mmCIF file of N, CA, C and O in Angstrom:
data_model
loop_
_atom_site.group_PDB
_atom_site.id
_atom_site.type_symbol
_atom_site.label_atom_id
_atom_site.label_comp_id
_atom_site.label_asym_id
_atom_site.label_seq_id
_atom_site.Cartn_x
_atom_site.Cartn_y
_atom_site.Cartn_z
ATOM 1 N N MET A 1 0.839 -1.188 0.000
ATOM 2 C CA MET A 1 0.000 0.000 0.000
ATOM 3 C C MET A 1 0.879 1.244 0.000
ATOM 4 O O MET A 1 1.927 1.263 0.603
ATOM 5 N N GLU A 2 0.383 2.255 -0.642
ATOM 6 C CA GLU A 2 1.098 3.518 -0.776
ATOM 7 C C GLU A 2 0.155 4.644 -0.359
ATOM 8 O O GLU A 2 -1.060 4.531 -0.503
ATOM 9 N N LYS A 3 0.710 5.751 0.159
ATOM 10 C CA LYS A 3 -0.104 6.911 0.527
ATOM 11 C C LYS A 3 -0.132 7.895 -0.638
ATOM 12 O O LYS A 3 0.904 8.209 -1.219
ATOM 13 N N PHE A 4 -1.320 8.385 -0.941
ATOM 14 C CA PHE A 4 -1.513 9.393 -1.983
ATOM 15 C C PHE A 4 -2.238 10.567 -1.359
ATOM 16 O O PHE A 4 -3.249 10.392 -0.681
ATOM 17 N N LEU A 5 -1.734 11.777 -1.578
ATOM 18 C CA LEU A 5 -2.415 12.984 -1.137
ATOM 19 C C LEU A 5 -3.077 13.586 -2.366
ATOM 20 O O LEU A 5 -2.405 13.857 -3.365
ATOM 21 N N ILE A 6 -4.393 13.738 -2.308
ATOM 22 C CA ILE A 6 -5.132 14.298 -3.429
ATOM 23 C C ILE A 6 -5.975 15.464 -2.944
ATOM 24 O O ILE A 6 -6.119 15.681 -1.745
ATOM 25 N N GLN A 7 -6.532 16.195 -3.886
ATOM 26 C CA GLN A 7 -7.612 17.129 -3.599
ATOM 27 C C GLN A 7 -8.861 16.418 -4.065
ATOM 28 O O GLN A 7 -8.968 16.050 -5.236
ATOM 29 N N ASN A 8 -9.803 16.180 -3.161
ATOM 30 C CA ASN A 8 -10.997 15.458 -3.584
ATOM 31 C C ASN A 8 -11.861 16.327 -4.491
ATOM 32 O O ASN A 8 -11.526 17.479 -4.768
ATOM 33 N N GLU A 9 -12.978 15.773 -4.951
ATOM 34 C CA GLU A 9 -13.809 16.491 -5.915
ATOM 35 C C GLU A 9 -14.426 17.764 -5.346
ATOM 36 O O GLU A 9 -14.957 18.590 -6.078
ATOM 37 N N PHE A 10 -14.328 17.964 -4.020
ATOM 38 C CA PHE A 10 -14.824 19.185 -3.386
ATOM 39 C C PHE A 10 -13.700 20.165 -3.077
ATOM 40 O O PHE A 10 -13.904 21.170 -2.413
ATOM 41 N N GLY A 11 -12.464 19.832 -3.527
ATOM 42 C CA GLY A 11 -11.322 20.718 -3.340
ATOM 43 C C GLY A 11 -10.650 20.584 -1.983
ATOM 44 O O GLY A 11 -9.768 21.379 -1.658
ATOM 45 N N GLN A 12 -11.052 19.611 -1.186
ATOM 46 C CA GLN A 12 -10.477 19.410 0.136
ATOM 47 C C GLN A 12 -9.318 18.420 0.060
ATOM 48 O O GLN A 12 -9.406 17.423 -0.650
ATOM 49 N N PRO A 13 -8.225 18.654 0.810
ATOM 50 C CA PRO A 13 -7.131 17.683 0.823
ATOM 51 C C PRO A 13 -7.593 16.370 1.443
ATOM 52 O O PRO A 13 -8.360 16.372 2.399
ATOM 53 N N GLN A 14 -7.149 15.290 0.856
ATOM 54 C CA GLN A 14 -7.531 13.971 1.344
ATOM 55 C C GLN A 14 -6.375 13.005 1.118
ATOM 56 O O GLN A 14 -5.736 13.033 0.074
ATOM 57 N N GLU A 15 -6.109 12.173 2.108
ATOM 58 C CA GLU A 15 -5.064 11.162 1.981
ATOM 59 C C GLU A 15 -5.722 9.814 1.709
ATOM 60 O O GLU A 15 -6.674 9.431 2.387
ATOM 61 N N LEU A 16 -5.234 9.133 0.681
ATOM 62 C CA LEU A 16 -5.735 7.808 0.345
ATOM 63 C C LEU A 16 -4.622 6.801 0.546
ATOM 64 O O LEU A 16 -3.481 7.038 0.164
ATOM 65 N N LEU A 17 -4.939 5.676 1.121
ATOM 66 C CA LEU A 17 -4.010 4.575 1.267
ATOM 67 C C LEU A 17 -4.460 3.508 0.281
ATOM 68 O O LEU A 17 -5.571 2.981 0.402
ATOM 69 N N GLY A 18 -3.633 3.247 -0.731
ATOM 70 C CA GLY A 18 -4.064 2.307 -1.753
ATOM 71 C C GLY A 18 -2.947 1.958 -2.703
ATOM 72 O O GLY A 18 -1.770 2.057 -2.369
ATOM 73 N N GLU A 19 -3.352 1.569 -3.904
ATOM 74 C CA GLU A 19 -2.382 1.206 -4.929
ATOM 75 C C GLU A 19 -2.797 1.818 -6.260
ATOM 76 O O GLU A 19 -3.980 1.972 -6.546
ATOM 77 N N GLU A 20 -1.787 2.178 -7.041
ATOM 78 C CA GLU A 20 -2.040 2.760 -8.351
ATOM 79 C C GLU A 20 -2.389 1.654 -9.342
ATOM 80 O O GLU A 20 -1.813 0.578 -9.316
ATOM 81 N N ILE A 21 -3.365 1.935 -10.201
ATOM 82 C CA ILE A 21 -3.754 1.009 -11.263
ATOM 83 C C ILE A 21 -3.482 1.706 -12.589
ATOM 84 O O ILE A 21 -3.942 2.825 -12.812
ATOM 85 N N VAL A 22 -2.725 1.041 -13.450
ATOM 86 C CA VAL A 22 -2.419 1.578 -14.781
ATOM 87 C C VAL A 22 -3.266 0.812 -15.789
ATOM 88 O O VAL A 22 -3.281 -0.416 -15.798
ATOM 89 N N VAL A 23 -3.971 1.556 -16.651
ATOM 90 C CA VAL A 23 -4.824 0.957 -17.666
ATOM 91 C C VAL A 23 -4.234 1.291 -19.036
ATOM 92 O O VAL A 23 -4.020 2.469 -19.340
ATOM 93 N N PRO A 24 -3.965 0.273 -19.856
ATOM 94 C CA PRO A 24 -3.424 0.529 -21.204
ATOM 95 C C PRO A 24 -4.325 1.499 -21.977
ATOM 96 O O PRO A 24 -5.547 1.363 -21.985
ATOM 97 N N GLY A 25 -3.699 2.491 -22.583
ATOM 98 C CA GLY A 25 -4.429 3.516 -23.319
ATOM 99 C C GLY A 25 -4.803 4.718 -22.478
ATOM 100 O O GLY A 25 -5.240 5.734 -22.987
ATOM 101 N N TYR A 26 -4.662 4.606 -21.173
ATOM 102 C CA TYR A 26 -5.000 5.686 -20.246
ATOM 103 C C TYR A 26 -3.805 5.995 -19.336
ATOM 104 O O TYR A 26 -3.974 6.431 -18.204
ATOM 105 N N GLU A 27 -2.608 5.766 -19.832
ATOM 106 C CA GLU A 27 -1.405 5.910 -19.004
ATOM 107 C C GLU A 27 -1.201 7.322 -18.466
ATOM 108 O O GLU A 27 -0.544 7.501 -17.444
ATOM 109 N N GLU A 28 -1.766 8.332 -19.110
ATOM 110 C CA GLU A 28 -1.590 9.699 -18.635
ATOM 111 C C GLU A 28 -2.460 10.008 -17.412
ATOM 112 O O GLU A 28 -2.318 11.049 -16.785
ATOM 113 N N LEU A 29 -3.351 9.104 -17.064
ATOM 114 C CA LEU A 29 -4.199 9.272 -15.889
ATOM 115 C C LEU A 29 -3.729 8.333 -14.796
ATOM 116 O O LEU A 29 -3.218 7.253 -15.068
ATOM 117 N N GLN A 30 -3.915 8.745 -13.563
ATOM 118 C CA GLN A 30 -3.524 7.914 -12.426
ATOM 119 C C GLN A 30 -4.788 7.491 -11.681
ATOM 120 O O GLN A 30 -5.526 8.336 -11.167
ATOM 121 N N PHE A 31 -5.024 6.198 -11.642
ATOM 122 C CA PHE A 31 -6.158 5.642 -10.923
ATOM 123 C C PHE A 31 -5.640 5.002 -9.638
ATOM 124 O O PHE A 31 -4.635 4.308 -9.646
ATOM 125 N N ILE A 32 -6.351 5.228 -8.537
ATOM 126 C CA ILE A 32 -5.949 4.700 -7.239
ATOM 127 C C ILE A 32 -7.072 3.813 -6.700
ATOM 128 O O ILE A 32 -8.218 4.259 -6.563
ATOM 129 N N LEU A 33 -6.735 2.575 -6.386
ATOM 130 C CA LEU A 33 -7.652 1.661 -5.714
ATOM 131 C C LEU A 33 -7.447 1.832 -4.216
ATOM 132 O O LEU A 33 -6.329 1.695 -3.720
ATOM 133 N N HIS A 34 -8.514 2.162 -3.481
ATOM 134 C CA HIS A 34 -8.389 2.447 -2.049
ATOM 135 C C HIS A 34 -9.662 2.049 -1.312
ATOM 136 O O HIS A 34 -10.698 1.799 -1.926
ATOM 137 N N ALA A 35 -9.557 1.988 0.007
ATOM 138 C CA ALA A 35 -10.715 1.685 0.840
ATOM 139 C C ALA A 35 -11.706 2.843 0.776
ATOM 140 O O ALA A 35 -11.326 4.008 0.619
ATOM 141 N N TRP A 36 -12.978 2.506 0.913
ATOM 142 C CA TRP A 36 -14.047 3.504 0.851
ATOM 143 C C TRP A 36 -15.232 2.991 1.639
ATOM 144 O O TRP A 36 -15.562 1.796 1.584
ATOM 145 N N LEU A 37 -15.894 3.860 2.390
ATOM 146 C CA LEU A 37 -17.079 3.455 3.138
ATOM 147 C C LEU A 37 -18.198 3.179 2.141
ATOM 148 O O LEU A 37 -18.640 4.061 1.407
ATOM 149 N N TYR A 38 -18.613 1.958 2.081
ATOM 150 C CA TYR A 38 -19.615 1.523 1.111
ATOM 151 C C TYR A 38 -20.790 0.941 1.890
ATOM 152 O O TYR A 38 -20.690 -0.109 2.495
ATOM 153 N N ASP A 39 -21.901 1.616 1.891
ATOM 154 C CA ASP A 39 -23.108 1.116 2.531
ATOM 155 C C ASP A 39 -22.859 0.728 3.993
ATOM 156 O O ASP A 39 -23.307 -0.316 4.451
ATOM 157 N N LYS A 40 -22.090 1.523 4.719
ATOM 158 C CA LYS A 40 -21.786 1.357 6.142
ATOM 159 C C LYS A 40 -21.015 0.078 6.470
ATOM 160 O O LYS A 40 -20.734 -0.182 7.614
ATOM 161 N N ARG A 41 -20.671 -0.740 5.469
ATOM 162 C CA ARG A 41 -19.963 -1.987 5.747
ATOM 163 C C ARG A 41 -18.550 -1.969 5.191
ATOM 164 O O ARG A 41 -17.835 -2.943 5.299
ATOM 165 N N GLY A 42 -18.163 -0.898 4.575
ATOM 166 C CA GLY A 42 -16.829 -0.825 3.985
ATOM 167 C C GLY A 42 -16.829 -1.344 2.563
ATOM 168 O O GLY A 42 -17.768 -1.969 2.097
ATOM 169 N N GLY A 43 -15.777 -1.078 1.871
ATOM 170 C CA GLY A 43 -15.649 -1.481 0.480
ATOM 171 C C GLY A 43 -14.452 -0.807 -0.137
ATOM 172 O O GLY A 43 -13.515 -0.437 0.559
ATOM 173 N N TRP A 44 -14.487 -0.631 -1.429
ATOM 174 C CA TRP A 44 -13.368 -0.048 -2.153
ATOM 175 C C TRP A 44 -13.896 0.947 -3.180
ATOM 176 O O TRP A 44 -15.076 0.960 -3.517
ATOM 177 N N ALA A 45 -12.983 1.785 -3.661
ATOM 178 C CA ALA A 45 -13.288 2.725 -4.740
ATOM 179 C C ALA A 45 -12.035 2.901 -5.587
ATOM 180 O O ALA A 45 -10.924 2.669 -5.117
ATOM 181 N N ILE A 46 -12.240 3.301 -6.819
ATOM 182 C CA ILE A 46 -11.138 3.722 -7.678
ATOM 183 C C ILE A 46 -11.368 5.187 -7.979
ATOM 184 O O ILE A 46 -12.417 5.579 -8.482
ATOM 185 N N THR A 47 -10.373 5.994 -7.619
ATOM 186 C CA THR A 47 -10.427 7.442 -7.785
ATOM 187 C C THR A 47 -9.369 7.871 -8.783
ATOM 188 O O THR A 47 -8.263 7.352 -8.781
ATOM 189 N N GLU A 48 -9.735 8.838 -9.640
ATOM 190 C CA GLU A 48 -8.758 9.417 -10.564
ATOM 191 C C GLU A 48 -8.032 10.507 -9.792
ATOM 192 O O GLU A 48 -8.654 11.384 -9.207
ATOM 193 N N ARG A 49 -6.718 10.444 -9.786
ATOM 194 C CA ARG A 49 -5.913 11.266 -8.874
ATOM 195 C C ARG A 49 -5.980 12.766 -9.139
ATOM 196 O O ARG A 49 -6.104 13.559 -8.208
ATOM 197 N N SER A 50 -5.875 13.216 -10.369
ATOM 198 C CA SER A 50 -5.788 14.666 -10.612
ATOM 199 C C SER A 50 -7.101 15.395 -10.330
ATOM 200 O O SER A 50 -7.093 16.549 -9.935
ATOM 201 N N SER A 51 -8.234 14.713 -10.512
ATOM 202 C CA SER A 51 -9.529 15.350 -10.281
ATOM 203 C C SER A 51 -10.116 15.011 -8.918
ATOM 204 O O SER A 51 -10.994 15.716 -8.435
ATOM 205 N N GLY A 52 -9.667 13.903 -8.323
ATOM 206 C CA GLY A 52 -10.239 13.444 -7.064
ATOM 207 C C GLY A 52 -11.601 12.808 -7.227
ATOM 208 O O GLY A 52 -12.305 12.561 -6.258
ATOM 209 N N LYS A 53 -12.008 12.515 -8.465
ATOM 210 C CA LYS A 53 -13.340 11.954 -8.713
ATOM 211 C C LYS A 53 -13.316 10.434 -8.675
ATOM 212 O O LYS A 53 -12.444 9.804 -9.242
ATOM 213 N N ARG A 54 -14.324 9.888 -7.998
ATOM 214 C CA ARG A 54 -14.471 8.441 -7.915
ATOM 215 C C ARG A 54 -15.013 7.937 -9.252
ATOM 216 O O ARG A 54 -16.018 8.418 -9.759
ATOM 217 N N ILE A 55 -14.346 6.939 -9.813
ATOM 218 C CA ILE A 55 -14.733 6.387 -11.103
ATOM 219 C C ILE A 55 -15.650 5.181 -10.923
ATOM 220 O O ILE A 55 -16.629 5.015 -11.634
ATOM 221 N N THR A 56 -15.328 4.329 -9.969
ATOM 222 C CA THR A 56 -16.130 3.143 -9.709
ATOM 223 C C THR A 56 -15.896 2.695 -8.277
ATOM 224 O O THR A 56 -14.936 3.124 -7.639
ATOM 225 N N SER A 57 -16.785 1.864 -7.757
ATOM 226 C CA SER A 57 -16.645 1.374 -6.394
ATOM 227 C C SER A 57 -17.400 0.065 -6.241
ATOM 228 O O SER A 57 -18.178 -0.319 -7.106
ATOM 229 N N GLY A 58 -17.165 -0.609 -5.125
ATOM 230 C CA GLY A 58 -17.840 -1.868 -4.875
ATOM 231 C C GLY A 58 -17.762 -2.264 -3.418
ATOM 232 O O GLY A 58 -17.027 -1.671 -2.631
ATOM 233 N N PRO A 59 -18.520 -3.302 -3.057
ATOM 234 C CA PRO A 59 -18.541 -3.746 -1.666
ATOM 235 C C PRO A 59 -17.291 -4.511 -1.272
ATOM 236 O O PRO A 59 -16.586 -5.056 -2.126
ATOM 237 N N GLN A 60 -17.041 -4.552 0.004
ATOM 238 C CA GLN A 60 -15.898 -5.282 0.546
ATOM 239 C C GLN A 60 -15.939 -6.730 0.060
ATOM 240 O O GLN A 60 -16.997 -7.339 -0.047
ATOM 241 N N GLY A 61 -14.767 -7.248 -0.276
ATOM 242 C CA GLY A 61 -14.675 -8.617 -0.747
ATOM 243 C C GLY A 61 -14.677 -8.750 -2.257
ATOM 244 O O GLY A 61 -14.496 -9.847 -2.778
ATOM 245 N N THR A 62 -14.890 -7.644 -2.962
ATOM 246 C CA THR A 62 -14.894 -7.699 -4.431
ATOM 247 C C THR A 62 -13.730 -6.913 -5.029
ATOM 248 O O THR A 62 -13.726 -6.611 -6.222
ATOM 249 N N GLU A 63 -12.722 -6.588 -4.205
ATOM 250 C CA GLU A 63 -11.594 -5.777 -4.657
ATOM 251 C C GLU A 63 -10.872 -6.404 -5.846
ATOM 252 O O GLU A 63 -10.342 -5.687 -6.702
ATOM 253 N N GLU A 64 -10.850 -7.741 -5.909
ATOM 254 C CA GLU A 64 -10.152 -8.399 -7.012
ATOM 255 C C GLU A 64 -10.810 -8.116 -8.364
ATOM 256 O O GLU A 64 -10.174 -8.251 -9.400
ATOM 257 N N ARG A 65 -12.044 -7.669 -8.351
ATOM 258 C CA ARG A 65 -12.734 -7.328 -9.605
ATOM 259 C C ARG A 65 -12.658 -5.839 -9.929
ATOM 260 O O ARG A 65 -13.220 -5.383 -10.929
ATOM 261 N N ALA A 66 -11.969 -5.061 -9.105
ATOM 262 C CA ALA A 66 -11.930 -3.603 -9.268
ATOM 263 C C ALA A 66 -11.370 -3.193 -10.622
ATOM 264 O O ALA A 66 -11.941 -2.354 -11.315
ATOM 265 N N ARG A 67 -10.225 -3.761 -11.015
ATOM 266 C CA ARG A 67 -9.607 -3.390 -12.291
ATOM 267 C C ARG A 67 -10.526 -3.729 -13.460
ATOM 268 O O ARG A 67 -10.687 -2.946 -14.387
ATOM 269 N N GLU A 68 -11.149 -4.899 -13.399
ATOM 270 C CA GLU A 68 -12.079 -5.318 -14.454
ATOM 271 C C GLU A 68 -13.246 -4.334 -14.571
ATOM 272 O O GLU A 68 -13.638 -3.942 -15.666
ATOM 273 N N GLN A 69 -13.786 -3.916 -13.429
ATOM 274 C CA GLN A 69 -14.888 -2.957 -13.436
ATOM 275 C C GLN A 69 -14.433 -1.600 -13.982
ATOM 276 O O GLN A 69 -15.152 -0.960 -14.741
ATOM 277 N N LEU A 70 -13.233 -1.160 -13.595
ATOM 278 C CA LEU A 70 -12.698 0.100 -14.115
ATOM 279 C C LEU A 70 -12.562 0.029 -15.634
ATOM 280 O O LEU A 70 -13.011 0.935 -16.345
ATOM 281 N N GLU A 71 -11.962 -1.031 -16.138
ATOM 282 C CA GLU A 71 -11.774 -1.157 -17.590
ATOM 283 C C GLU A 71 -13.110 -1.226 -18.317
ATOM 284 O O GLU A 71 -13.261 -0.677 -19.412
ATOM 285 N N ARG A 72 -14.112 -1.860 -17.717
ATOM 286 C CA ARG A 72 -15.444 -1.915 -18.325
ATOM 287 C C ARG A 72 -16.054 -0.511 -18.408
ATOM 288 O O ARG A 72 -16.592 -0.114 -19.433
ATOM 289 N N GLN A 73 -15.936 0.265 -17.321
ATOM 290 C CA GLN A 73 -16.459 1.643 -17.317
ATOM 291 C C GLN A 73 -15.768 2.498 -18.380
ATOM 292 O O GLN A 73 -16.409 3.259 -19.089
ATOM 293 N N LEU A 74 -14.436 2.374 -18.451
ATOM 294 C CA LEU A 74 -13.689 3.157 -19.430
ATOM 295 C C LEU A 74 -14.094 2.765 -20.844
ATOM 296 O O LEU A 74 -14.230 3.623 -21.724
ATOM 297 N N GLY A 75 -14.288 1.478 -21.088
ATOM 298 C CA GLY A 75 -14.700 1.005 -22.402
ATOM 299 C C GLY A 75 -16.091 1.484 -22.786
ATOM 300 O O GLY A 75 -16.346 1.809 -23.946
ATOM 301 N N LEU A 76 -16.988 1.549 -21.831
ATOM 302 C CA LEU A 76 -18.363 1.995 -22.102
ATOM 303 C C LEU A 76 -18.421 3.464 -22.504
ATOM 304 O O LEU A 76 -19.169 3.845 -23.399
ATOM 305 N N HIS A 77 -17.656 4.288 -21.813
ATOM 306 C CA HIS A 77 -17.765 5.735 -22.002
ATOM 307 C C HIS A 77 -16.683 6.325 -22.895
ATOM 308 O O HIS A 77 -16.892 7.386 -23.487
ATOM 309 N N GLY A 78 -15.531 5.690 -22.974
ATOM 310 C CA GLY A 78 -14.458 6.177 -23.840
ATOM 311 C C GLY A 78 -13.613 7.263 -23.204
ATOM 312 O O GLY A 78 -14.007 7.919 -22.234
ATOM 313 N N LYS A 79 -12.445 7.428 -23.769
ATOM 314 C CA LYS A 79 -11.454 8.353 -23.229
ATOM 315 C C LYS A 79 -11.887 9.815 -23.330
ATOM 316 O O LYS A 79 -11.723 10.592 -22.398
ATOM 317 N N GLU A 80 -12.446 10.205 -24.466
ATOM 318 C CA GLU A 80 -12.837 11.616 -24.639
ATOM 319 C C GLU A 80 -13.893 12.040 -23.622
ATOM 320 O O GLU A 80 -13.803 13.105 -23.036
ATOM 321 N N ALA A 81 -14.891 11.182 -23.403
ATOM 322 C CA ALA A 81 -15.934 11.503 -22.426
ATOM 323 C C ALA A 81 -15.344 11.598 -21.020
ATOM 324 O O ALA A 81 -15.684 12.502 -20.256
ATOM 325 N N LEU A 82 -14.465 10.669 -20.685
ATOM 326 C CA LEU A 82 -13.839 10.692 -19.369
ATOM 327 C C LEU A 82 -13.059 11.990 -19.163
ATOM 328 O O LEU A 82 -13.195 12.653 -18.135
ATOM 329 N N LEU A 83 -12.271 12.385 -20.145
ATOM 330 C CA LEU A 83 -11.469 13.601 -20.008
ATOM 331 C C LEU A 83 -12.352 14.843 -19.883
ATOM 332 O O LEU A 83 -12.025 15.772 -19.149
ATOM 333 N N ARG A 84 -13.485 14.869 -20.582
ATOM 334 C CA ARG A 84 -14.408 16.005 -20.459
ATOM 335 C C ARG A 84 -14.976 16.078 -19.042
ATOM 336 O O ARG A 84 -15.087 17.153 -18.459
ATOM 337 N N VAL A 85 -15.343 14.937 -18.479
ATOM 338 C CA VAL A 85 -15.925 14.910 -17.136
ATOM 339 C C VAL A 85 -14.885 15.274 -16.082
ATOM 340 O O VAL A 85 -15.178 16.011 -15.124
ATOM 341 N N LEU A 86 -13.657 14.762 -16.247
ATOM 342 C CA LEU A 86 -12.628 15.017 -15.251
ATOM 343 C C LEU A 86 -12.123 16.455 -15.290
ATOM 344 O O LEU A 86 -11.711 16.992 -14.270
ATOM 345 N N GLY A 87 -12.154 17.085 -16.444
ATOM 346 C CA GLY A 87 -11.612 18.424 -16.562
ATOM 347 C C GLY A 87 -10.098 18.382 -16.496
ATOM 348 O O GLY A 87 -9.490 17.325 -16.524
ATOM 349 N N LYS A 88 -9.486 19.510 -16.447
ATOM 350 C CA LYS A 88 -8.033 19.580 -16.406
ATOM 351 C C LYS A 88 -7.611 20.221 -15.103
ATOM 352 O O LYS A 88 -7.530 21.422 -14.991
ATOM 353 N N GLY A 89 -7.361 19.392 -14.103
ATOM 354 C CA GLY A 89 -6.901 19.898 -12.820
ATOM 355 C C GLY A 89 -5.420 19.633 -12.663
ATOM 356 O O GLY A 89 -4.849 18.834 -13.399
ATOM 357 N N PRO A 90 -4.784 20.292 -11.716
ATOM 358 C CA PRO A 90 -3.372 20.024 -11.448
ATOM 359 C C PRO A 90 -3.221 18.640 -10.844
ATOM 360 O O PRO A 90 -4.104 18.174 -10.137
ATOM 361 N N LEU A 91 -2.119 17.987 -11.131
ATOM 362 C CA LEU A 91 -1.848 16.675 -10.562
ATOM 363 C C LEU A 91 -1.640 16.813 -9.068
ATOM 364 O O LEU A 91 -0.881 17.659 -8.618
ATOM 365 N N SER A 92 -2.384 16.024 -8.310
ATOM 366 C CA SER A 92 -2.210 16.036 -6.855
ATOM 367 C C SER A 92 -0.876 15.396 -6.515
ATOM 368 O O SER A 92 -0.404 14.518 -7.217
ATOM 369 N N SER A 93 -0.264 15.826 -5.423
ATOM 370 C CA SER A 93 1.037 15.253 -5.047
ATOM 371 C C SER A 93 0.860 14.056 -4.143
ATOM 372 O O SER A 93 -0.180 13.820 -3.605
#
């Protein structure tokens, strides 16, 4: 696990403990798989680092499917749509 300091989608600093996921064709974006409160029982989320926006999430115990779900979401919407939604923010440190 690695620590990532981001600005969340509300502009507030937030520290995430997780791992970076690299998706072929989207190498210029940084996706972080991290813990997330999901329906009061815990779970996971994948957040895009520069925007702080959550891309996908799931319940605890399904983390092994996180990358598959991320790639499915990216395939459904495409790179151009994703970049429009994320906007152009500074890379969080």
